[in-house]
mmCIF file of C-alpha atoms in Angstrom:
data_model
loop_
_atom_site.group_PDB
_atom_site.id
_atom_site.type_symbol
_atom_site.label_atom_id
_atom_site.label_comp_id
_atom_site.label_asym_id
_atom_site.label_seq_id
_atom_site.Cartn_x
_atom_site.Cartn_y
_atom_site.Cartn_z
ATOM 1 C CA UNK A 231 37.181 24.489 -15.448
ATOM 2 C CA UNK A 232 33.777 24.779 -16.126
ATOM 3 C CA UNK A 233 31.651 22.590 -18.712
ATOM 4 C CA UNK A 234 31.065 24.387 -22.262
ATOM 5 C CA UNK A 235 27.673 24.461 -22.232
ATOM 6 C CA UNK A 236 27.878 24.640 -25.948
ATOM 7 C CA UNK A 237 28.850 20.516 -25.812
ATOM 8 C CA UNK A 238 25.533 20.055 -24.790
ATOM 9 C CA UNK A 239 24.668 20.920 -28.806
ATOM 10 C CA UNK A 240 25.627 17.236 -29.026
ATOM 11 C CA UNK A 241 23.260 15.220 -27.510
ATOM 12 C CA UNK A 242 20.714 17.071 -27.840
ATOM 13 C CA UNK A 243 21.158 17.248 -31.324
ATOM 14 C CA UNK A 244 21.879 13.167 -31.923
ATOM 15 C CA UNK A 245 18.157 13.035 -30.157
ATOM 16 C CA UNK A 246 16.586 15.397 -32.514
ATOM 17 C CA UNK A 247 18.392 13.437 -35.601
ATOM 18 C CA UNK A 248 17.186 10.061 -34.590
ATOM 19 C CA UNK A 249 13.673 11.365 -33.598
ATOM 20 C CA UNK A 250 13.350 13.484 -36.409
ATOM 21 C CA UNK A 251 14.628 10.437 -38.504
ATOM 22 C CA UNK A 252 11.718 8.164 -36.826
ATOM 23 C CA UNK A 253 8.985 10.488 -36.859
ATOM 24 C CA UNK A 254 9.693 11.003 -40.872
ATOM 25 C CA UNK A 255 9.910 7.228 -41.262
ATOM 26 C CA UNK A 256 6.534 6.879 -39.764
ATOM 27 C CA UNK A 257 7.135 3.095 -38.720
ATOM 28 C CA UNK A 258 5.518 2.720 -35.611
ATOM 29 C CA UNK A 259 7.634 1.932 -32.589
ATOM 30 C CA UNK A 260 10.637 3.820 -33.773
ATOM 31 C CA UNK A 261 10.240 7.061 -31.967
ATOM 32 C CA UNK A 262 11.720 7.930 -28.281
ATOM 33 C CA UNK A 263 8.304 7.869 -26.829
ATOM 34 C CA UNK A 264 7.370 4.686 -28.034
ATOM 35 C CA UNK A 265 10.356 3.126 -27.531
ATOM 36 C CA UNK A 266 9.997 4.103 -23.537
ATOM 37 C CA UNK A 267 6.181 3.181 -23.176
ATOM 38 C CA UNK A 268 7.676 -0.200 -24.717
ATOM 39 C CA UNK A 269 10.345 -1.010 -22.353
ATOM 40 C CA UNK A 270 8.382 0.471 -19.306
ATOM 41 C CA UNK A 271 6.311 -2.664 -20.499
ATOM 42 C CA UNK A 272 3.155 0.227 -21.196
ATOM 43 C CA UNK A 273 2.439 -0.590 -24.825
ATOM 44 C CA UNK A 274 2.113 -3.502 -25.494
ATOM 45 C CA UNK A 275 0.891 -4.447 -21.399
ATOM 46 C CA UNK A 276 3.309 -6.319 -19.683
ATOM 47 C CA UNK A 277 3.781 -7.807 -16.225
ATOM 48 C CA UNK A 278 6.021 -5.129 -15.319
ATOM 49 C CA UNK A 279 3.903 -2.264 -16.698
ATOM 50 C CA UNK A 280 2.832 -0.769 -12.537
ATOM 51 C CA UNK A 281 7.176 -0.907 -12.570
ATOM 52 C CA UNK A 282 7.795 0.977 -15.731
ATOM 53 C CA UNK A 283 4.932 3.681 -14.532
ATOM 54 C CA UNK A 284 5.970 4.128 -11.033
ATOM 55 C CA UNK A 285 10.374 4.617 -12.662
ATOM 56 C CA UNK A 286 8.772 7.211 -15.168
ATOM 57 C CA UNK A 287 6.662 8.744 -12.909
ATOM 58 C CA UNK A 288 9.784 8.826 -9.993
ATOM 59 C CA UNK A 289 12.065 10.180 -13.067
ATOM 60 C CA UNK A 290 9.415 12.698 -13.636
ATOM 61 C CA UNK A 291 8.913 14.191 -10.385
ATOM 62 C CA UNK A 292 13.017 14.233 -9.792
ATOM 63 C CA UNK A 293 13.501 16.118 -12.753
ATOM 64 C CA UNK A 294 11.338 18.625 -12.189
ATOM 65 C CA UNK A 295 12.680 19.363 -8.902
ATOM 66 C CA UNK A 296 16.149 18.554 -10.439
ATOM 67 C CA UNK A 297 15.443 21.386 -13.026
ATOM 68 C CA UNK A 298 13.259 23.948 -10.478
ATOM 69 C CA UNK A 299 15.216 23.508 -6.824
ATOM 70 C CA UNK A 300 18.700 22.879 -8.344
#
């Protein structure tokens, strides 16, 4: 049996409720971007912050191949 691709409607729509949610709450630190520069240890600098760059940029590059080469 193949996946319903319709069940995908459900993540993807918890994201855009919580983002939406923290981009109209306008606290800073609440949205999905901030939240990742955070724990990559970006913003605010931390010791791990060449980590956190080198596993988003790694994530980065494997998704797009992910996404173009299947």
């Amino acid at each position: 049996m193949d996946f319903p691709l319709w069940l995908w409607a459900i993540p993807a729509g918890s994201f855009a409720v919580m983002e939406g949610l923290a981009i109209a709450n306008r606290r800073s630190g609440d949205n999905a971007s901030e939240l990742i520069r955070r724990a990559a240890g970006i913003s605010p600098a931390r010791p791990w912050r060449p980590l956190g760059i080198a596993a988003i940029a790694t994530f980065c590059v494997w998704f797009g191949h992910h996404l173009i080469g299947g």
